[in-house]
PDB file of C-alpha atoms (C1' of nucleotides) in Angstrom:
ATOM      1  CA  MET J 683      34.925 -98.586  76.048  1.00 68.00           C
ATOM      2  CA  TYR J 684      32.547-100.470  73.826  1.00 79.00           C
ATOM      3  CA  GLN J 685      33.700 -98.251  70.982  1.00 82.00           C
ATOM      4  CA  ARG J 686      35.604-101.247  69.716  1.00 85.00           C
ATOM      5  CA  ILE J 687      32.479-103.325  69.445  1.00 88.00           C
ATOM      6  CA  TYR J 688      30.511-100.469  67.954  1.00 89.00           C
ATOM      7  CA  SER J 689      33.169-100.110  65.312  1.00 88.00           C
ATOM      8  CA  VAL J 690      32.899-103.761  64.358  1.00 88.00           C
ATOM      9  CA  VAL J 691      29.122-103.695  64.271  1.00 90.00           C
ATOM     10  CA  GLY J 692      29.324-100.578  62.163  1.00 90.00           C
ATOM     11  CA  ASN J 693      31.421-102.500  59.663  1.00 88.00           C
ATOM     12  CA  ILE J 694      28.641-104.965  59.016  1.00 91.00           C
ATOM     13  CA  PRO J 695      27.229-104.323  55.543  1.00 90.00           C
ATOM     14  CA  ALA J 696      23.503-104.009  55.059  1.00 92.00           C
ATOM     15  CA  GLY J 697      21.732-107.210  54.141  1.00 91.00           C
ATOM     16  CA  LYS J 698      24.090-109.236  56.316  1.00 91.00           C
ATOM     17  CA  VAL J 699      24.181-110.298  59.910  1.00 93.00           C
ATOM     18  CA  ALA J 700      26.871-111.190  62.429  1.00 93.00           C
ATOM     19  CA  THR J 701      26.729-113.252  65.578  1.00 92.00           C
ATOM     20  CA  TYR J 702      27.737-112.007  69.020  1.00 92.00           C
ATOM     21  CA  GLY J 703      30.563-114.487  69.158  1.00 90.00           C
ATOM     22  CA  GLN J 704      31.837-113.331  65.805  1.00 90.00           C
ATOM     23  CA  VAL J 705      31.750-109.668  66.717  1.00 90.00           C
ATOM     24  CA  ALA J 706      33.359-110.491  70.034  1.00 89.00           C
ATOM     25  CA  GLY J 707      36.187-112.301  68.309  1.00 87.00           C
ATOM     26  CA  ILE J 708      36.811-109.438  65.899  1.00 88.00           C
ATOM     27  CA  ALA J 709      36.421-106.693  68.473  1.00 86.00           C
ATOM     28  CA  GLY J 710      39.090-108.226  70.652  1.00 78.00           C
ATOM     29  CA  ARG J 711      39.496-110.611  73.539  1.00 78.00           C
ATOM     30  CA  CYS J 712      35.908-110.096  74.541  1.00 83.00           C
ATOM     31  CA  SER J 713      33.234-112.606  75.294  1.00 86.00           C
ATOM     32  CA  PRO J 714      29.911-112.694  73.457  1.00 90.00           C
ATOM     33  CA  ARG J 715      28.357-111.382  76.644  1.00 89.00           C
ATOM     34  CA  GLN J 716      30.254-108.140  76.375  1.00 88.00           C
ATOM     35  CA  VAL J 717      28.882-107.627  72.897  1.00 90.00           C
ATOM     36  CA  GLY J 718      25.316-108.044  74.039  1.00 89.00           C
ATOM     37  CA  TYR J 719      26.077-105.972  77.083  1.00 87.00           C
ATOM     38  CA  ALA J 720      27.618-103.264  74.952  1.00 88.00           C
ATOM     39  CA  LEU J 721      24.623-103.110  72.661  1.00 89.00           C
ATOM     40  CA  SER J 722      22.348-102.971  75.673  1.00 87.00           C
ATOM     41  CA  ALA J 723      24.329 -99.943  76.766  1.00 84.00           C
ATOM     42  CA  LEU J 724      24.169 -98.253  73.390  1.00 83.00           C
ATOM     43  CA  PRO J 725      24.700 -94.489  73.602  1.00 78.00           C
ATOM     44  CA  GLU J 726      21.825 -92.173  72.846  1.00 74.00           C
ATOM     45  CA  GLY J 727      23.071 -90.726  69.591  1.00 73.00           C
ATOM     46  CA  HIS J 728      24.414 -94.022  68.374  1.00 77.00           C
ATOM     47  CA  ASP J 729      24.796 -94.842  64.729  1.00 84.00           C
ATOM     48  CA  ILE J 730      25.054 -98.535  65.290  1.00 88.00           C
ATOM     49  CA  PRO J 731      23.126-101.074  63.220  1.00 92.00           C
ATOM     50  CA  TRP J 732      22.628-103.204  66.302  1.00 91.00           C
ATOM     51  CA  HIS J 733      19.850-105.054  64.534  1.00 92.00           C
ATOM     52  CA  ARG J 734      22.476-106.714  62.349  1.00 93.00           C
ATOM     53  CA  VAL J 735      23.793-108.504  65.387  1.00 93.00           C
ATOM     54  CA  ILE J 736      21.997-111.726  66.229  1.00 93.00           C
ATOM     55  CA  ASN J 737      22.796-114.938  68.068  1.00 92.00           C
ATOM     56  CA  ARG J 738      24.249-118.157  66.772  1.00 91.00           C
ATOM     57  CA  GLN J 739      20.877-119.685  66.237  1.00 90.00           C
ATOM     58  CA  GLY J 740      20.239-117.161  63.519  1.00 90.00           C
ATOM     59  CA  ARG J 741      17.509-115.628  65.609  1.00 90.00           C
ATOM     60  CA  VAL J 742      17.216-112.296  67.341  1.00 90.00           C
ATOM     61  CA  SER J 743      17.815-112.352  71.049  1.00 89.00           C
ATOM     62  CA  PRO J 744      15.247-111.430  73.652  1.00 83.00           C
ATOM     63  CA  ARG J 745      16.442-107.945  74.501  1.00 81.00           C
ATOM     64  CA  SER J 746      15.689-105.842  77.493  1.00 73.00           C
ATOM     65  CA  PHE J 747      12.225-104.654  76.620  1.00 75.00           C
ATOM     66  CA  PRO J 748       9.270-106.529  75.084  1.00 75.00           C
ATOM     67  CA  GLY J 749       8.636-106.168  71.381  1.00 78.00           C
ATOM     68  CA  GLY J 750      12.160-105.024  70.649  1.00 81.00           C
ATOM     69  CA  ASP J 751      13.212-108.260  69.045  1.00 85.00           C
ATOM     70  CA  LEU J 752      10.311-107.904  66.653  1.00 87.00           C
ATOM     71  CA  VAL J 753      11.610-104.508  65.591  1.00 89.00           C
ATOM     72  CA  GLN J 754      15.008-106.007  64.923  1.00 90.00           C
ATOM     73  CA  ARG J 755      13.449-108.561  62.634  1.00 90.00           C
ATOM     74  CA  HIS J 756      11.647-105.889  60.668  1.00 92.00           C
ATOM     75  CA  LEU J 757      14.828-103.882  60.267  1.00 92.00           C
ATOM     76  CA  LEU J 758      16.648-106.912  58.930  1.00 92.00           C
ATOM     77  CA  GLU J 759      13.877-107.725  56.501  1.00 92.00           C
ATOM     78  CA  ALA J 760      14.035-104.121  55.346  1.00 94.00           C
ATOM     79  CA  GLU J 761      17.710-104.683  54.506  1.00 94.00           C
ATOM     80  CA  GLY J 762      17.014-107.778  52.494  1.00 93.00           C
ATOM     81  CA  VAL J 763      17.554-110.426  55.137  1.00 93.00           C
ATOM     82  CA  VAL J 764      15.110-113.285  54.960  1.00 91.00           C
ATOM     83  CA  PHE J 765      13.656-115.177  57.885  1.00 90.00           C
ATOM     84  CA  ASN J 766      12.619-118.806  57.720  1.00 85.00           C
ATOM     85  CA  ASP J 767       9.321-120.206  58.886  1.00 77.00           C
ATOM     86  CA  LYS J 768      10.974-120.704  62.217  1.00 78.00           C
ATOM     87  CA  ASP J 769      11.898-117.024  62.446  1.00 85.00           C
ATOM     88  CA  ARG J 770      15.492-117.911  61.762  1.00 88.00           C
ATOM     89  CA  VAL J 771      18.072-116.394  59.426  1.00 90.00           C
ATOM     90  CA  ASP J 772      20.339-118.473  57.228  1.00 89.00           C
ATOM     91  CA  LEU J 773      23.723-117.592  58.669  1.00 89.00           C
ATOM     92  CA  GLU J 774      25.358-119.590  55.913  1.00 87.00           C
ATOM     93  CA  ARG J 775      23.892-117.133  53.481  1.00 89.00           C
ATOM     94  CA  PHE J 776      23.551-113.842  55.338  1.00 91.00           C
ATOM     95  CA  GLY J 777      26.441-114.421  57.699  1.00 90.00           C
ATOM     96  CA  TRP J 778      28.936-111.564  57.507  1.00 89.00           C
ATOM     97  CA  ASP J 779      32.480-112.445  56.437  1.00 82.00           C
ATOM     98  CA  PRO J 780      34.810-110.080  58.298  1.00 73.00           C
ATOM     99  CA  VAL J 781      37.649-111.015  55.985  1.00 66.00           C
ATOM    100  CA  TRP J 782      38.268-107.509  54.765  1.00 56.00           C
ATOM    101  CA  GLN J 783      37.701-105.932  58.083  1.00 55.00           C
ATOM    102  CA  HIS J 784      40.561-105.076  60.419  1.00 53.00           C
ATOM    103  CA  GLY J 785      42.618-107.315  58.187  1.00 48.00           C
ATOM    104  CA  ASN J 786      45.151-108.602  60.644  1.00 47.00           C
ATOM    105  CA  SER J 787      42.679-109.016  63.437  1.00 48.00           C
ATOM    106  CA  VAL J 788      40.949-111.752  61.571  1.00 48.00           C
ATOM    107  CA  VAL J 789      42.914-114.527  60.020  1.00 47.00           C
ATOM    108  CA  LYS J 790      39.977-116.328  58.626  1.00 47.00           C
ATOM    109  CA  GLY J 791      42.005-118.161  56.147  1.00 45.00           C
ATOM    110  CA  GLY J 792      39.902-116.996  53.633  1.00 46.00           C
ATOM    111  CA  GLU J 793      38.252-118.715  51.337  1.00 43.00           C
TER     112      GLU J 793
ATOM    113  C1'  DA F 737      38.164-105.370  95.988  1.00 81.11           C
ATOM    114  C1'  DG F 738      34.191-108.840  95.948  1.00 81.11           C
ATOM    115  C1'  DA F 739      29.740-110.220  94.225  1.00 81.11           C
ATOM    116  C1'  DT F 740      26.199-109.965  90.598  1.00 81.11           C
ATOM    117  C1'  DT F 741      24.515-109.548  86.053  1.00 81.11           C
ATOM    118  C1'  DG F 742      24.153-109.539  81.043  1.00 81.11           C
ATOM    119  C1'  DA F 743      20.763-109.022  73.785  1.00 81.11           C
ATOM    120  C1'  DC F 744      26.027-115.496  74.360  1.00 81.11           C
ATOM    121  C1'  DT F 745      27.677-120.332  73.227  1.00 81.11           C
ATOM    122  C1'  DG F 746      28.306-125.236  73.408  1.00 81.11           C
ATOM    123  C1'  DC F 747      27.269-129.649  75.234  1.00 81.11           C
ATOM    124  C1'  DA F 748      24.398-132.772  77.931  1.00 81.11           C
ATOM    125  C1'  DT F 749      19.846-134.345  79.467  1.00 81.11           C
TER     126       DT F 749
ATOM    127  C1'  DC L1443      13.190-128.866  70.259  1.00 81.11           C
ATOM    128  C1'  DA L1444      13.299-127.012  75.366  1.00 81.11           C
ATOM    129  C1'  DT L1445      15.826-126.723  79.545  1.00 81.11           C
ATOM    130  C1'  DG L1446      20.031-126.825  82.520  1.00 81.11           C
ATOM    131  C1'  DC L1447      24.922-126.018  83.575  1.00 81.11           C
ATOM    132  C1'  DA L1448      29.383-123.892  83.083  1.00 81.11           C
ATOM    133  C1'  DG L1449      32.893-120.687  80.850  1.00 81.11           C
ATOM    134  C1'  DC L1450      33.509-116.275  79.332  1.00 81.11           C
ATOM    135  C1'  DC L1451      34.885-110.699  80.100  1.00 81.11           C
ATOM    136  C1'  DA L1452      33.554-106.245  81.385  1.00 81.11           C
ATOM    137  C1'  DA L1453      30.571-103.038  83.765  1.00 81.11           C
ATOM    138  C1'  DT L1454      27.960-101.829  87.820  1.00 81.11           C
ATOM    139  C1'  DC L1455      26.735-101.830  92.823  1.00 81.11           C
TER     140       DC L1455
END
DNA sequence: AGATTGACTGCAT
DNA sequence: CATGCAGCCAATC
Protein backbone atom coordinates (compact mmCIF):
# COMPACT_ATOMS: atom_id res chain seq x y z
CA MET A 1 0.00 0.00 0.00
CA TYR A 2 2.98 2.20 -0.66
CA GLN A 3 1.27 3.29 -3.86
CA ARG A 4 0.57 6.55 -2.10
CA ILE A 5 4.23 7.20 -1.51
CA TYR A 6 5.16 6.08 -4.99
CA SER A 7 2.67 8.54 -6.38
CA VAL A 8 4.22 11.40 -4.45
CA VAL A 9 7.75 10.44 -5.42
CA GLY A 10 6.58 10.19 -9.00
CA ASN A 11 5.39 13.78 -8.78
CA ILE A 12 8.88 15.04 -8.08
CA PRO A 13 10.14 16.89 -11.15
CA ALA A 14 13.55 16.10 -12.56
CA GLY A 15 16.35 18.27 -11.27
CA LYS A 16 14.74 18.48 -7.85
CA VAL A 17 14.85 16.44 -4.70
CA ALA A 18 12.52 15.79 -1.78
CA THR A 19 13.22 14.63 1.73
CA TYR A 20 11.69 11.55 3.34
CA GLY A 21 9.88 13.69 5.86
CA GLN A 22 8.45 15.84 3.12
CA VAL A 23 7.22 12.91 1.07
CA ALA A 24 5.85 11.33 4.22
CA GLY A 25 3.90 14.46 5.03
CA ILE A 26 2.44 14.70 1.54
CA ALA A 27 1.74 11.00 1.17
CA GLY A 28 -0.34 10.98 4.32
CA ARG A 29 -0.03 10.36 8.02
CA CYS A 30 3.11 8.37 7.49
CA SER A 31 6.45 8.63 9.16
CA PRO A 32 9.68 9.20 7.25
CA ARG A 33 10.54 5.61 8.05
CA GLN A 34 7.65 4.33 5.99
CA VAL A 35 8.92 6.28 3.01
CA GLY A 36 12.36 4.75 3.24
CA TYR A 37 10.79 1.40 3.93
CA ALA A 38 8.51 1.76 0.95
CA LEU A 39 11.37 2.61 -1.36
CA SER A 40 13.32 -0.32 0.00
CA ALA A 41 10.37 -2.47 -1.00
CA LEU A 42 10.09 -1.00 -4.47
CA PRO A 43 8.29 -3.30 -6.91
CA GLU A 44 10.22 -4.88 -9.73
CA GLY A 45 8.71 -2.99 -12.62
CA HIS A 46 8.64 0.27 -10.75
CA ASP A 47 8.73 3.61 -12.47
CA ILE A 48 9.74 5.49 -9.39
CA PRO A 49 12.51 8.09 -9.38
CA TRP A 50 13.57 6.93 -5.94
CA HIS A 51 16.90 8.66 -6.42
CA ARG A 52 15.11 11.99 -6.06
CA VAL A 53 14.35 11.14 -2.47
CA ILE A 54 17.10 11.99 -0.02
CA ASN A 55 17.37 12.76 3.67
CA ARG A 56 17.18 16.07 5.46
CA GLN A 57 20.89 16.52 5.43
CA GLY A 58 20.75 16.87 1.68
CA ARG A 59 22.68 13.66 1.33
CA VAL A 60 21.73 10.26 0.01
CA SER A 61 21.01 7.66 2.63
CA PRO A 62 22.99 4.48 3.09
CA ARG A 63 20.63 2.04 1.43
CA SER A 64 20.47 -1.68 1.71
CA PHE A 65 23.35 -2.64 -0.51
CA PRO A 66 26.84 -1.12 -0.86
CA GLY A 67 27.48 1.28 -3.70
CA GLY A 68 23.81 2.05 -4.19
CA ASP A 69 24.02 5.49 -2.68
CA LEU A 70 26.72 6.32 -5.18
CA VAL A 71 24.39 5.40 -8.01
CA GLN A 72 21.75 7.69 -6.59
CA ARG A 73 24.19 10.55 -6.63
CA HIS A 74 25.05 9.95 -10.25
CA LEU A 75 21.40 9.86 -11.22
CA LEU A 76 20.80 13.17 -9.51
CA GLU A 77 23.79 14.77 -11.16
CA ALA A 78 22.45 13.49 -14.47
CA GLU A 79 19.24 15.42 -13.77
CA GLY A 80 21.05 18.63 -13.04
CA VAL A 81 21.33 18.39 -9.28
CA VAL A 82 24.62 19.62 -7.91
CA PHE A 83 26.50 18.19 -4.96
CA ASN A 84 28.73 20.24 -2.71
CA ASP A 85 32.25 19.36 -1.70
CA LYS A 86 30.71 17.59 1.23
CA ASP A 87 28.57 15.42 -1.04
CA ARG A 88 25.54 17.41 -0.03
CA VAL A 89 22.70 18.92 -2.06
CA ASP A 90 21.39 22.42 -1.49
CA LEU A 91 17.85 21.68 -0.39
CA GLU A 92 17.13 25.39 -0.40
CA ARG A 93 17.77 25.34 -4.10
CA PHE A 94 16.88 21.86 -5.31
CA GLY A 95 14.26 21.19 -2.68
CA TRP A 96 10.94 20.25 -4.28
CA ASP A 97 7.97 22.51 -3.53
CA PRO A 98 4.89 20.28 -3.46
CA VAL A 99 2.65 23.32 -3.66
CA TRP A 100 0.92 22.28 -6.83
CA GLN A 101 0.76 18.68 -5.91
CA HIS A 102 -2.33 17.15 -4.33
CA GLY A 103 -3.38 20.72 -3.72
CA ASN A 104 -5.43 20.31 -0.59
CA SER A 105 -3.10 17.82 0.97
CA VAL A 106 -0.45 20.43 1.30
CA VAL A 107 -1.26 23.79 2.73
CA LYS A 108 2.18 25.16 2.42
CA GLY A 109 1.02 28.67 2.57
CA GLY A 110 2.71 29.30 -0.40
CA GLU A 111 4.95 31.64 -1.06
C1' DA B 1 -1.62 -10.03 18.73
C1' DG B 2 3.30 -8.93 20.27
C1' DA B 3 8.03 -7.96 19.10
C1' DT B 4 11.43 -6.30 15.72
C1' DT B 5 13.07 -3.58 12.04
C1' DG B 6 13.64 0.09 8.65
C1' DA B 7 16.98 4.35 2.73
C1' DC B 8 14.24 9.21 8.96
C1' DT B 9 14.41 13.42 12.06
C1' DG B 10 15.50 16.42 15.84
C1' DC B 11 17.91 17.46 19.97
C1' DA B 12 21.55 16.58 23.32
C1' DT B 13 26.29 15.20 24.41
C1' DC C 1 31.07 17.07 12.88
C1' DA C 2 30.10 12.13 14.94
C1' DT C 3 27.43 9.47 18.06
C1' DG C 4 23.39 8.39 21.07
C1' DC C 5 18.48 8.38 22.31
C1' DA C 6 13.58 8.62 21.49
C1' DG C 7 9.29 9.26 18.53
C1' DC C 8 7.27 7.89 14.51
C1' DC C 9 4.02 4.29 11.34
C1' DA C 10 3.68 0.28 8.69
C1' DA C 11 5.26 -4.23 7.26
C1' DT C 12 7.10 -8.69 8.46
C1' DC C 13 8.02 -12.77 11.47
